[in-house]
Coordinates of C-alpha atoms in Angstrom, one line a residue:
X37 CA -58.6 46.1 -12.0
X38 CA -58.2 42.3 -12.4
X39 CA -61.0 42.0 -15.1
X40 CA -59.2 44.6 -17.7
X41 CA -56.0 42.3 -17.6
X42 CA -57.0 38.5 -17.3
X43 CA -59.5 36.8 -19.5
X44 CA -62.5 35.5 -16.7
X45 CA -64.2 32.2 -17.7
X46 CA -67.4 34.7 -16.2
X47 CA -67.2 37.7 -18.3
X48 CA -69.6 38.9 -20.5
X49 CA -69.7 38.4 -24.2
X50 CA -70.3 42.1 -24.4
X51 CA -67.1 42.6 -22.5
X52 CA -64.9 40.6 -24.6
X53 CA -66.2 41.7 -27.7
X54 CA -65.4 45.6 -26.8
X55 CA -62.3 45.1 -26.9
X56 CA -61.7 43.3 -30.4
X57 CA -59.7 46.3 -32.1
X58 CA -56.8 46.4 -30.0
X59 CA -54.6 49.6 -29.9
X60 CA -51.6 47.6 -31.1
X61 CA -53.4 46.0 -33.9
X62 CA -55.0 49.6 -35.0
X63 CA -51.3 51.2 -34.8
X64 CA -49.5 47.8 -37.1
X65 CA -52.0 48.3 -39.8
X66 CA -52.7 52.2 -39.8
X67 CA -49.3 54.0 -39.0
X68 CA -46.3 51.4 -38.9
X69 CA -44.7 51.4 -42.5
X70 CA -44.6 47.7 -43.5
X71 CA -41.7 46.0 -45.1
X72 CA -42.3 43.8 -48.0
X73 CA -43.0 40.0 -47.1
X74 CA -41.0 38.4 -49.8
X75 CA -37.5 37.9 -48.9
X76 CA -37.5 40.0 -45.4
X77 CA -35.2 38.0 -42.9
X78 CA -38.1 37.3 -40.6
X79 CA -39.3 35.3 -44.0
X80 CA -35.9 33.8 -44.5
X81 CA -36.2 33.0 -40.4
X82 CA -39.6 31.3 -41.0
X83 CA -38.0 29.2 -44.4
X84 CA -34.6 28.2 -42.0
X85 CA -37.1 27.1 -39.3
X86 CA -39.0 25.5 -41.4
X87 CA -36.0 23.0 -42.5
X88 CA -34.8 22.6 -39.1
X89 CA -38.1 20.8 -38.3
X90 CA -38.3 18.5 -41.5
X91 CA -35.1 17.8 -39.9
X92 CA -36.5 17.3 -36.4
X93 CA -39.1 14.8 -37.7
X94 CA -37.1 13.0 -40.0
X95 CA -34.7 12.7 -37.1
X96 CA -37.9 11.6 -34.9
X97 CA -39.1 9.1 -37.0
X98 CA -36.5 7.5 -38.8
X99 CA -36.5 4.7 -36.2
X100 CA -39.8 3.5 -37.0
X101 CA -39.8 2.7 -40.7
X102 CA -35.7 1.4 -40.3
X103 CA -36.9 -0.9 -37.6
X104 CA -38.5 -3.2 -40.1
X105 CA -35.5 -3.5 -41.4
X106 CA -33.1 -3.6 -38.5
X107 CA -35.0 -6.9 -36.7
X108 CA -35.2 -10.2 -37.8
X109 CA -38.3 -10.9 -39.2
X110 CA -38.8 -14.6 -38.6
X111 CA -38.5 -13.6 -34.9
X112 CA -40.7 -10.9 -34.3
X113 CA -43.3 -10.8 -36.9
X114 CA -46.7 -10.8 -34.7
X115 CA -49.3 -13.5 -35.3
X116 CA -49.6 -12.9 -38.6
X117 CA -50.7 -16.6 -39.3
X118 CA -53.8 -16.4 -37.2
X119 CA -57.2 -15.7 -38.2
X120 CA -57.5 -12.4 -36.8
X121 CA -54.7 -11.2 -39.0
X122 CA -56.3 -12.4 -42.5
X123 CA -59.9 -10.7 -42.0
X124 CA -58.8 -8.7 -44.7
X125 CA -57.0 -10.9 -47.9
X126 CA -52.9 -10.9 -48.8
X127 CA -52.1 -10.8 -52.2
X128 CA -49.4 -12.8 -53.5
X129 CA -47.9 -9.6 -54.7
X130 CA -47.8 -8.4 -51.3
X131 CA -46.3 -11.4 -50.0
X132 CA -43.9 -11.5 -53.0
X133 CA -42.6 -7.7 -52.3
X134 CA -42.5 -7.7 -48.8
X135 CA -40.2 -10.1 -48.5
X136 CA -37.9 -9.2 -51.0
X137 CA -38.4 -5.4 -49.2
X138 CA -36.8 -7.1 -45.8
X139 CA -33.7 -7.8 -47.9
X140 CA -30.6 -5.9 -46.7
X141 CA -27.3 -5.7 -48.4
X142 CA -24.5 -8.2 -47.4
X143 CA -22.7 -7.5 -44.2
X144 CA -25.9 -5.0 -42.6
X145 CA -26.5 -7.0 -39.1
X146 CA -29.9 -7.9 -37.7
X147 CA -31.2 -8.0 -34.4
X148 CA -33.6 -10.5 -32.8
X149 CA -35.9 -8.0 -31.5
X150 CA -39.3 -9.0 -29.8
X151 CA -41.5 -6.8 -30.2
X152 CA -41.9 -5.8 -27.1
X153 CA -38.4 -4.5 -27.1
X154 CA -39.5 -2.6 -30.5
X155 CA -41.8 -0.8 -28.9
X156 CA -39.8 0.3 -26.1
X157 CA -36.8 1.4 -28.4
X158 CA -39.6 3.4 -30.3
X159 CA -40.8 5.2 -27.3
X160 CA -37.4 5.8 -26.0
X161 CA -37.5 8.9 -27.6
X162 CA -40.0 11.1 -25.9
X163 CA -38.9 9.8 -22.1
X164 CA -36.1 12.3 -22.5
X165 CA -38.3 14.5 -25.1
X166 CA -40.8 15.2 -21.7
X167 CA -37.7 16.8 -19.4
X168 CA -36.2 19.4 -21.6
X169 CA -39.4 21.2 -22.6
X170 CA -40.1 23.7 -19.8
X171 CA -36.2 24.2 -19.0
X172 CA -35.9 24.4 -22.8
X173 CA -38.7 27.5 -22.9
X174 CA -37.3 29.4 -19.8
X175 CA -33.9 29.5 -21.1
X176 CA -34.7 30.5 -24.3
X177 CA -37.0 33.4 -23.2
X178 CA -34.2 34.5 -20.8
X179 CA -31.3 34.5 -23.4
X180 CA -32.4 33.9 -26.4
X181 CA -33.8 30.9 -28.5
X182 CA -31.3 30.7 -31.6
X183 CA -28.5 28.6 -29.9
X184 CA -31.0 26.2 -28.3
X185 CA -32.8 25.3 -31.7
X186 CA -29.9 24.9 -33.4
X187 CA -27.9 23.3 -30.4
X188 CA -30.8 20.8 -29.7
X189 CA -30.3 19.8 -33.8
X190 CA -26.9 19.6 -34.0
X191 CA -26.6 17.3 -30.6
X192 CA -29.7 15.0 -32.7
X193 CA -27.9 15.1 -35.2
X194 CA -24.5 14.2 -34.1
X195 CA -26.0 11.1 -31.7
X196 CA -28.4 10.2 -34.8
X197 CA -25.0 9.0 -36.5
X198 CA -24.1 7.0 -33.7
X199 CA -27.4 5.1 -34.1
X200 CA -25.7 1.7 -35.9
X201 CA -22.7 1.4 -33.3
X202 CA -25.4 2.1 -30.1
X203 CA -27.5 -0.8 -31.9
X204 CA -24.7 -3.1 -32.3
X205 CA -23.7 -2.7 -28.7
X206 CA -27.0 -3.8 -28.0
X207 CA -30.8 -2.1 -27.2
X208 CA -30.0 -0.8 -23.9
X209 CA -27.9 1.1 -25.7
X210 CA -29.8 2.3 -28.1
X211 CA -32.4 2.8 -25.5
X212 CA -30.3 5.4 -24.0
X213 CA -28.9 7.3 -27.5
X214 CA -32.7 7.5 -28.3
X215 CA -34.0 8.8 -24.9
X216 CA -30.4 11.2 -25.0
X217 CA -32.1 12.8 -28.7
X218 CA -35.1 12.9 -27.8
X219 CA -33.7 15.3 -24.6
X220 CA -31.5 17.3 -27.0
X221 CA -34.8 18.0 -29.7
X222 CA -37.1 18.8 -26.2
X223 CA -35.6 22.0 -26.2
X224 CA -36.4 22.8 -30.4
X225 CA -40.1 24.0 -30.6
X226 CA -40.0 26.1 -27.3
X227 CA -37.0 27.9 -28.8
X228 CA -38.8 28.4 -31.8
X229 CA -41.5 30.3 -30.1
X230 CA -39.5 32.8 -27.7
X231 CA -38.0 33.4 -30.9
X232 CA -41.1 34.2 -32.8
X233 CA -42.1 36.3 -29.7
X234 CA -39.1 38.8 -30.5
X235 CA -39.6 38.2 -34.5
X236 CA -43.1 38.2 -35.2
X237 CA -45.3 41.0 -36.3
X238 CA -48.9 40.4 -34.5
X239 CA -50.8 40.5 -37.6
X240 CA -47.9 38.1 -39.3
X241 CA -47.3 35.4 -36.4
X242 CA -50.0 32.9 -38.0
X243 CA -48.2 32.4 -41.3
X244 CA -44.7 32.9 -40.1
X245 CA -45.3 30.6 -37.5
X246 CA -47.5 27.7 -39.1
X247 CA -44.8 28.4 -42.0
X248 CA -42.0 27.3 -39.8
X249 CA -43.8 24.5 -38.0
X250 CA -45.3 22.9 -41.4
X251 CA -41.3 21.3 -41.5
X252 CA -42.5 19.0 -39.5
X253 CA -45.1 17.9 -41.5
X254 CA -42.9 18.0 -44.7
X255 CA -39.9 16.2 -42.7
X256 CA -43.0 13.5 -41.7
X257 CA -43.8 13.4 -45.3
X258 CA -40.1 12.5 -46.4
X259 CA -38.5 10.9 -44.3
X260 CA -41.3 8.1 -44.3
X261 CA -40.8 6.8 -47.9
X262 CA -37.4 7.8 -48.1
X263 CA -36.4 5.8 -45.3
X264 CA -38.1 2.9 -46.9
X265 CA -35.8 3.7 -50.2
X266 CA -33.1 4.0 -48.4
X267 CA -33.5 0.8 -46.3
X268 CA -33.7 -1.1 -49.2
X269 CA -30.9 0.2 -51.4
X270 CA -27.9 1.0 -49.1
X271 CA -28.8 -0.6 -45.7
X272 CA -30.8 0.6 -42.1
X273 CA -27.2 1.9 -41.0
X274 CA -27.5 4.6 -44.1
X275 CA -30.7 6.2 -42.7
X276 CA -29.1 7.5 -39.6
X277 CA -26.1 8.6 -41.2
X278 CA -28.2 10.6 -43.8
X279 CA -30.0 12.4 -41.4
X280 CA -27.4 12.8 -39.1
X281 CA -25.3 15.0 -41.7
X282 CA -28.6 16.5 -42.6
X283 CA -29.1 18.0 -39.2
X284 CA -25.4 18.9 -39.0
X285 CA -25.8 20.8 -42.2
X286 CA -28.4 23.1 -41.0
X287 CA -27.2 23.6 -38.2
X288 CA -23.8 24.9 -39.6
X289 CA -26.0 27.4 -41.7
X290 CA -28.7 28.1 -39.2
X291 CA -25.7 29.5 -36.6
X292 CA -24.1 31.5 -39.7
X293 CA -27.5 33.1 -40.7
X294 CA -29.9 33.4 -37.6
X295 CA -30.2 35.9 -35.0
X296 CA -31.7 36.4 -31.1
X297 CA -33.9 39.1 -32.3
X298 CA -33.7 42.5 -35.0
X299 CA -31.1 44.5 -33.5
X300 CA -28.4 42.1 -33.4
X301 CA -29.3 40.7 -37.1
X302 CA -26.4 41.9 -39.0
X303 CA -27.9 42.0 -42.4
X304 CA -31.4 43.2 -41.7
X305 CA -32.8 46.6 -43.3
X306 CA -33.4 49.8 -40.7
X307 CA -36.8 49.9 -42.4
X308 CA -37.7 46.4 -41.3
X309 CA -36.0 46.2 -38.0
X310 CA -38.0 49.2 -37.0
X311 CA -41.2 47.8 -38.1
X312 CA -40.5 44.8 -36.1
X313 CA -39.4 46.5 -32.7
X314 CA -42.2 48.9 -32.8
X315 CA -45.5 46.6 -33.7
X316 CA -43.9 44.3 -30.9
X317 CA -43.6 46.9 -28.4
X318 CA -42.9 46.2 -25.4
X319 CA -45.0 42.6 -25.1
X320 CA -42.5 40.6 -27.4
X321 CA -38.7 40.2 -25.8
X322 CA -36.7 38.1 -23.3
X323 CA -38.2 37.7 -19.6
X324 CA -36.2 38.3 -16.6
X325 CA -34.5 35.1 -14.3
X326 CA -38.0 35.4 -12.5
X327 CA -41.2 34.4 -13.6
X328 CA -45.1 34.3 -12.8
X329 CA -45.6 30.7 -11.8
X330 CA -48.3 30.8 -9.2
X331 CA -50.4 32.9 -11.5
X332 CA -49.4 30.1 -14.8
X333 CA -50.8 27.4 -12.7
X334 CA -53.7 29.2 -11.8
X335 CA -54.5 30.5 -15.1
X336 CA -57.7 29.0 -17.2
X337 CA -56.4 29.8 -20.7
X338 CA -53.2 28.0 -19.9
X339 CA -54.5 24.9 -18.7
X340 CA -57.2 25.1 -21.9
X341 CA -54.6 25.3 -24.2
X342 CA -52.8 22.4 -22.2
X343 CA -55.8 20.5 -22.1
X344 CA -56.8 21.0 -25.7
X345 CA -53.3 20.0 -27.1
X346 CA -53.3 17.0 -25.3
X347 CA -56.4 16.1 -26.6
X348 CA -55.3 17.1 -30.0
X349 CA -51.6 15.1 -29.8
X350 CA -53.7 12.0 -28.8
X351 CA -55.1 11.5 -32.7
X352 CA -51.7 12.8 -34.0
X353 CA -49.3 10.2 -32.3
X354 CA -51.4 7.5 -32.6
X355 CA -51.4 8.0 -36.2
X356 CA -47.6 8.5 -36.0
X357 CA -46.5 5.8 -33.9
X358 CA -50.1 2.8 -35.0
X359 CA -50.4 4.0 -38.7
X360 CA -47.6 1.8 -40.4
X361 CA -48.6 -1.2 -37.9
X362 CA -52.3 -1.1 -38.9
X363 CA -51.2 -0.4 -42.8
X364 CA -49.0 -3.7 -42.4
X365 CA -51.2 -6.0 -40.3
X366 CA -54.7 -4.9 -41.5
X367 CA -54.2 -3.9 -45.0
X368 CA -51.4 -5.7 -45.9
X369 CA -49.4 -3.8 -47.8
X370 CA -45.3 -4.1 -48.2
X371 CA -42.7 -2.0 -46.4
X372 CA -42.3 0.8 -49.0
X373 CA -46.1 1.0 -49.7
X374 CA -46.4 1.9 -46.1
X375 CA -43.9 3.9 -45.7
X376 CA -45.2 6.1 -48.8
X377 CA -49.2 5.9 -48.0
X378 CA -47.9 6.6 -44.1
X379 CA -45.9 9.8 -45.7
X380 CA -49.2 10.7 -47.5
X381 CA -51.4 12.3 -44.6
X382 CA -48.9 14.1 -43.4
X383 CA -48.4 16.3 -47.2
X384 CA -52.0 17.3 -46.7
X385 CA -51.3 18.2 -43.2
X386 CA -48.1 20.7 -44.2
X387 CA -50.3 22.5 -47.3
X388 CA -53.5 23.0 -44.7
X389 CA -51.3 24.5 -42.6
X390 CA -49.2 27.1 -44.5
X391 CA -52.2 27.9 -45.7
X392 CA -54.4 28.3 -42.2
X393 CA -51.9 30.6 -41.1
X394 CA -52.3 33.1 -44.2
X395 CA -55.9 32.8 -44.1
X396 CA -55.8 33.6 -40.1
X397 CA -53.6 37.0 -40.8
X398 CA -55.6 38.2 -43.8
X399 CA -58.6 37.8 -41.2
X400 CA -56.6 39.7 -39.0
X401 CA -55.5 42.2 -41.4
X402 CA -58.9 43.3 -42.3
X403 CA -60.6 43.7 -39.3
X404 CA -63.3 40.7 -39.8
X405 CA -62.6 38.6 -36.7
X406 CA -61.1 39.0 -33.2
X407 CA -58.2 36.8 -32.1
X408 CA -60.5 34.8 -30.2
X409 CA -62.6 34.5 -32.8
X410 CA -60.1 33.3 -35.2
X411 CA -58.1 30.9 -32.6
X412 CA -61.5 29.2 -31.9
X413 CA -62.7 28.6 -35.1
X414 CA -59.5 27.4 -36.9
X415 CA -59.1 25.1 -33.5
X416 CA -63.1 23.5 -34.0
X417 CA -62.4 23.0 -37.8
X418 CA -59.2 21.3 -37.1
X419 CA -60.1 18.8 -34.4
X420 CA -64.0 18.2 -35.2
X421 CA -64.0 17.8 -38.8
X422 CA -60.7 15.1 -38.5
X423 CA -62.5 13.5 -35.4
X424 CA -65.3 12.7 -37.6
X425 CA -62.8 11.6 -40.5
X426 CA -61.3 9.4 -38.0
X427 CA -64.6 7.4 -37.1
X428 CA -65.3 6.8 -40.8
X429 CA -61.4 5.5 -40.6
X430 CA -62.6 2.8 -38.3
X431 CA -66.0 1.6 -40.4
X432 CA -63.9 1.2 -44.0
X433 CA -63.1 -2.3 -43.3
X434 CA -60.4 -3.7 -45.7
X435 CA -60.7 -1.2 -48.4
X436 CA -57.6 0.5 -48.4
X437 CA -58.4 3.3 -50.9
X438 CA -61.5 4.1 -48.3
X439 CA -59.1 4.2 -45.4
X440 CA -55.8 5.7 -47.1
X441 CA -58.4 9.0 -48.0
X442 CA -59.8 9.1 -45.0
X443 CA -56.9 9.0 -43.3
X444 CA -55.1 11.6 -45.4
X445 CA -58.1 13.9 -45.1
X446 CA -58.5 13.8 -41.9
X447 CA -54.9 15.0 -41.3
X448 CA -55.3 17.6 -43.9
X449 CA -58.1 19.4 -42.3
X450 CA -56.1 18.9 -39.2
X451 CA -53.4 20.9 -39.9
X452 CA -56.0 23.5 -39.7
X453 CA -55.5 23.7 -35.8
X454 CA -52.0 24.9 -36.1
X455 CA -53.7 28.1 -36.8
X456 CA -55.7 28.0 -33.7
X457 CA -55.0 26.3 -30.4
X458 CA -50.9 25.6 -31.5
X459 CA -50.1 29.5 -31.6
X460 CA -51.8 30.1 -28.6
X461 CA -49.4 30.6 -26.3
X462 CA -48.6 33.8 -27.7
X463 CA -51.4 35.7 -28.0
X464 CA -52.1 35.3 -24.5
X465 CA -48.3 36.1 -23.0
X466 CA -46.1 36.9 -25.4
X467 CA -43.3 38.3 -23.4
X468 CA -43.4 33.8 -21.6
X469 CA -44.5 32.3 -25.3
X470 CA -41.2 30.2 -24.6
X471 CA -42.1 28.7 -21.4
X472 CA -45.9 28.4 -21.9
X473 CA -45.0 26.3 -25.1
X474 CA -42.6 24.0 -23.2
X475 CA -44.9 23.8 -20.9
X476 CA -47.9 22.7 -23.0
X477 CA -45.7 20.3 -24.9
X478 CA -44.3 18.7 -21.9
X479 CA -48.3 17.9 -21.3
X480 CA -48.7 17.6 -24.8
X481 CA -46.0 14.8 -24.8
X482 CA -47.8 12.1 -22.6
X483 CA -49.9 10.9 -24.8
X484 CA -47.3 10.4 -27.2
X485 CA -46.6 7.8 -24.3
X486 CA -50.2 6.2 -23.7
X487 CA -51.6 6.2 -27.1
X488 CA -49.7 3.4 -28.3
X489 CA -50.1 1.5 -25.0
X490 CA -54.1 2.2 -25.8
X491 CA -53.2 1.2 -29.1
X492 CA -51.6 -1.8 -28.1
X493 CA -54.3 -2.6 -25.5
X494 CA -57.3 -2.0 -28.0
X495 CA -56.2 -3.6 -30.9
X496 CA -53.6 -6.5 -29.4
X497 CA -55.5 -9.3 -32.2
X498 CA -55.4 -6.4 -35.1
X499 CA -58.5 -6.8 -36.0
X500 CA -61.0 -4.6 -37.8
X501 CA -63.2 -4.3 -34.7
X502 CA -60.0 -3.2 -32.2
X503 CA -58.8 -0.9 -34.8
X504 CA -62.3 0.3 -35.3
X505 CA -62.2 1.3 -30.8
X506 CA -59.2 3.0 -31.6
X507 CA -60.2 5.3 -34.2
X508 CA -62.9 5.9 -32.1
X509 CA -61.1 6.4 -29.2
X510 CA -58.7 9.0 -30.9
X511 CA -62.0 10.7 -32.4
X512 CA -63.6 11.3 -29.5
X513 CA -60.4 12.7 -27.5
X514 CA -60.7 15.2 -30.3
X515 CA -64.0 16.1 -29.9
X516 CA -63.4 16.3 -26.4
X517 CA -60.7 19.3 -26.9
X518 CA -62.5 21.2 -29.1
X519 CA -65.4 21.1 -26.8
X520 CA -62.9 22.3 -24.1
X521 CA -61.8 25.1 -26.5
X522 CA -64.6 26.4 -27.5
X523 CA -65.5 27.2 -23.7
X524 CA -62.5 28.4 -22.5
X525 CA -60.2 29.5 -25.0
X526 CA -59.1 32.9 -25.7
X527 CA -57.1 35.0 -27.3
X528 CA -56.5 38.5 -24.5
X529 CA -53.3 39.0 -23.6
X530 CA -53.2 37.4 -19.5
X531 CA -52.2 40.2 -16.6
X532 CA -49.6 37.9 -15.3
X533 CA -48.3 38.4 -18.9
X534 CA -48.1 42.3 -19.3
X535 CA -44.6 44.0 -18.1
X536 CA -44.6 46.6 -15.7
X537 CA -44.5 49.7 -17.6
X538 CA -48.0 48.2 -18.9
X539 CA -49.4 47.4 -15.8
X540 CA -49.6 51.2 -14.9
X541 CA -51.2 52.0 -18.2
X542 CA -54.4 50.0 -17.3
X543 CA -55.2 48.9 -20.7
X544 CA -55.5 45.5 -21.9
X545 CA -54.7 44.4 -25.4
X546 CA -56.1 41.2 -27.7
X547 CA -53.9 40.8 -30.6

C-alpha cells in the first residue's frame, strides 16, 4: 500500500508516530556488536573528508580576500569619498593600515579591475559549480564516490595553481579557470554522501557526517585570514599556489587511504566491516544505471528539503560572498581585520556543528526522539534563531563589536541545521543519497548566484539602511524555510527509495 512506503503531507500524526522505533534502528542498538568509535576507518573516513573540504573552501574562497590585492585600488575602490560611505567614522589607523595592507612585493602585477568585472570573476565559480552536481551524484551512486571527491580536488587543485598565469593572460581567462574549478569541486559533496550511504551506521550518520562537512567551515575559517597573511607577505600569486599543493596533497593521500565501501577497504577489521554491512542492510549501496525520476520530481520531502536549503544557502552566501564588502565599506576596517573577523563566524559555525551531529545520534541512540523529530528540530533551531541574529545584524549601526557578535552568533547557531535539513537526503533514500544531494545543491546553488546581485541591488550606496534590507531580507528567507520545514519535512524512508527485495516485505522503516 502506497501510505506504508511514502511519507503523505495528509497522514495522521498518529500514523507517523507508530512507526518511530524502526526495525533497523531496534536491531543497530540491541543485537549488532558495535565497534569502538575512536580510530575505526569509518572515523579516519569522516577526519580525511573533513580536510578535503577545508580544502574545498579554501580553494572556493581564496579569490575573494586575494582580489583586494590582485586590483588596482586607485581604480576600482567604490565611492568611498561620498557621504553614504562615512555614516560610520574612519580612523586614521584604519586609513594608515589599509593602505600599507594593499602593498605587494616588487615584481607581483596588478590588474585595473572595475568592479564590475570583480564581481563577475567572483561568481565565475558556481556557473560551472551548478552543472556537475546531479551528474556528480548519479555517478557516484552508480560506481562509487571515492574517485570523484578526490578527482574533483585534485583537478581544483591542479587549475588553482594556474590562477596567476590565467590572470595575467587576462579576466576572460580567469573567468574560464574559475568557472572550469568550480565544475571540477560540483561533483565533491554529492560524492561525499553516496559514500556515507555505503559507510554510515544509521545511528552514527549525524556526527560522521556533520564531522566531515564541518571542513568547510574550518577551511572558511582559515583560509580567510590566512589569505590576508599571505597576500601581504609573499604576494596574491602565493595564495593559489599554496592551496593548489594543498589539495594535491590530499588528494595523493585520500586515493592511498580511502575506499568505495567496507568490503574493498583493505585494512578494515572483520568486526567492523560486519557491523557496517549489516546495520546498512540492504538500504545503503550503489543504485543501478536506472533510477526513479518521475517519482523524485513528484516527491514532497524532496522538493522540502530543496526548498528549505535554498532558503537556508540564501543567509549563508550572502554572508560569504557581502561579509568582507560590508566589513570594508560600512565598518571600515583594513584588509587583514576583515579577512580575520570574516574567518570568525565561520569557527562558531564548524564547533556547532560537530557538535549537533553527536547530540542528534545520542538522541537517536537512546530512543528519545524519532528521526523526524530530530531533523525538524535541529532544522528550526538552526534557521530561526540565526534569522533573528541576522535582523539584530542590520539595527547595530556602526558598532562593530555589536555586529562582529551578532554575526558570529548567528552563524554559530547556524551550524545547527547541518544536523537537520543538510543530512536529509539520506534518511529519506539512502540507497539515491548521492543524487538527491546533487540535486538539492544544484537548487541550493542559485542563490549563491542572486544573493549578491540582491546584495548589490539593496545596498548599491552601502549605507546602514541598505545593509539593514539585506539582513532582513536574508532573515526572512530563513524564516521562510523553516516554516516550510516544519510542515513538510520528514525523516521516513520514501517508496521510490526502497529496493525490490523490500518492496515485497511491506514494511516501512524511519531511521
Amino acid at each position: 500500500m502506497a501510505q506504508n512506503y511514502g511519507c503523505s503531507i495528509n497522514s495522521s500524526a498518529e500514523d507517523q508516530e507508530s512507526k518511530e522505533n524502526s526495525p533497523l534502528l531496534q536491531k543497530q542498538a540491541e543485537q549488532l556488536s558495535v565497534p569502538p568509535k575512536c580510530c575505526s576507518v569509518r572515523c579516519n573516513l569522516a577526519i580525511m573528508m573533513f580536510f578535503g573540504f577545508a580544502v574545498v573552501y579554501g580553494l572556493r574562497v581564496n579569490l575573494s580576500v586575494a582580489m583586494v590585492a590582485m586590483v588596482n585600488g586607485t581604480s576600482t575602490q567604490p565611492d568611498s569619498n561620498g557621504s553614504k560611505a562615512k555614516e560610520c567614522p574612519v580612523s586614521s589607523a584604519t586609513l594608515n593600515s589599509s593602505s600599507q595592507t594593499l602593498d605587494q612585493p616588487d615584481g607581483v602585477p596588478r590588474y585595473p579591475w572595475d568592479s564590475e568585472t570583480q564581481g563577475m570573476l567572483l561568481g565565475a565559480f558556481f556557473f560551472g559549480y551548478l552543472f556537475t552536481q546531479i551528474p556528480g551524484g548519479y555517478l557516484s551512486g552508480r560506481f562509487g564516490g571515492s574517485i570523484f571527491l578526490g578527482g574533483g580536488v585534485l583537478c581544483t587543485a591542479v587549475l588553482t595553481l594556474l590562477t596567476p598565469l590565467a590572470a595575467q593572460l587576462g579576466a576572460r581567462w580567469l573567468f574560464a579557470l574559475r568557472a572550469l574549478e568550480g565544475f571540477g569541486e560540483g561533483v565533491t559533496f554529492p560524492a561525499m554522501m553516496a559514500m556515507w550511504a555505503c559507510w554510515a551506521p544509521p545511528l552514527e550518520r549525524a556526527r560522521l557526517m556533520t564531522l566531515s562537512g564541518a571542513g568547510g567551515n574550518f577551511g572558511a575559517f582559515v583560509a580567510f585570514p590566512l589569505t590576508g597573511f599571505i597576500c601581504h607577505s609573499l604576494g596574491w600569486p602565493a595564495v593559489f599556489y599554496c592551496c593548489g599543493g594543498a589539495g594535491c596533497l590530499w588528494a595523493v593521500l585520500w586515493f592511498i587511504l580511502v575506499s568505495d565501501e567496507p568490503r574493498t577497504h583493505p585494512r578494515i577489521s572483520d568486526q567492523e566491516k560486519e557491523y557496517i554491512i549489516n546495520s546498512i542492510g540492504s538500504e545503503g549501496g550503489s543504485h543501478g544505471w536506472t533510477v526513479p525520476l518521475l517519482p523524485m520530481l513528484l516527491s514532497v520531502p524532496l522538493w522540502t528539503i530543496i526548498i528549505t536549503q535554498m532558503c537556508s544557502n540564501w543567509s549563508y552566501y550572502t554572508l560569504l560572498t557581502s561579509l568582507p564588502t560590508y566589513m570594508d565599506t560600512v565598518l571600515h576596517f583594513d584588509l587583514r581585520q576583515n579577512s580575520f573577523l570574516s574567518a570568525l563566524p565561520y569557527l562558531g559555525g564548524w564547533l556547532s556543528s560537530v557538535l549537533s551531529g553527536v547530540i542528534a545520534d545520542n538522541l537517536l541512540e537512546r530512543k528519545l526522539l524519532s528521526v523526524t523529530a530530530v531533523r525538524k528540530i535541529f532544522t528550526i533551531a538552526g534557521m530561526l534563531l540565526p534569522a533573528g541574529l541576522l535582523v539584530a545584524v542590520g539595527f547595530s549601526g556602526c558598532s562593530g563589536i555589536l555586529a562582529v557578535t551578532f554575526l558570529t552568533l548567528s552563524t554559530t547557531i547556524g551550524g545547527i541545521s547541518s544536523a537537520g535539513v543538510f543530512m536529509n537526503q539520506i534518511d529519506i533514500a539512502p540507497r539515491y543519497a548521492g543524487m538527491l544531494l546533487g540535486i538539492t545543491n544544484t537548487f541550493g546553488t542559485i542563490p549563491g548566484i542572486l544573493a549578491p546581485i540582491a546584495v548589490g541591488y539593496l545596498a548599491k550606496d552601502h549605507s546602514l539602511v541598505g545593509w539593514r534590507k539585506v539582513f532582513c531580507v536574508s532573515a526572512g528567507v530563513s524564516a521562510l524555510g523553516a516554516c516550510l520545514y516544519t510542515l513538510f519535512g520528514t525523516g521516513k524512508i520514501q517508496r521510490w527509495a526502497v529496493s525490490d527485495d523490500r518492496t515485497e516485505t511491506g514494511t516501512e522503516r524511519e531511521h
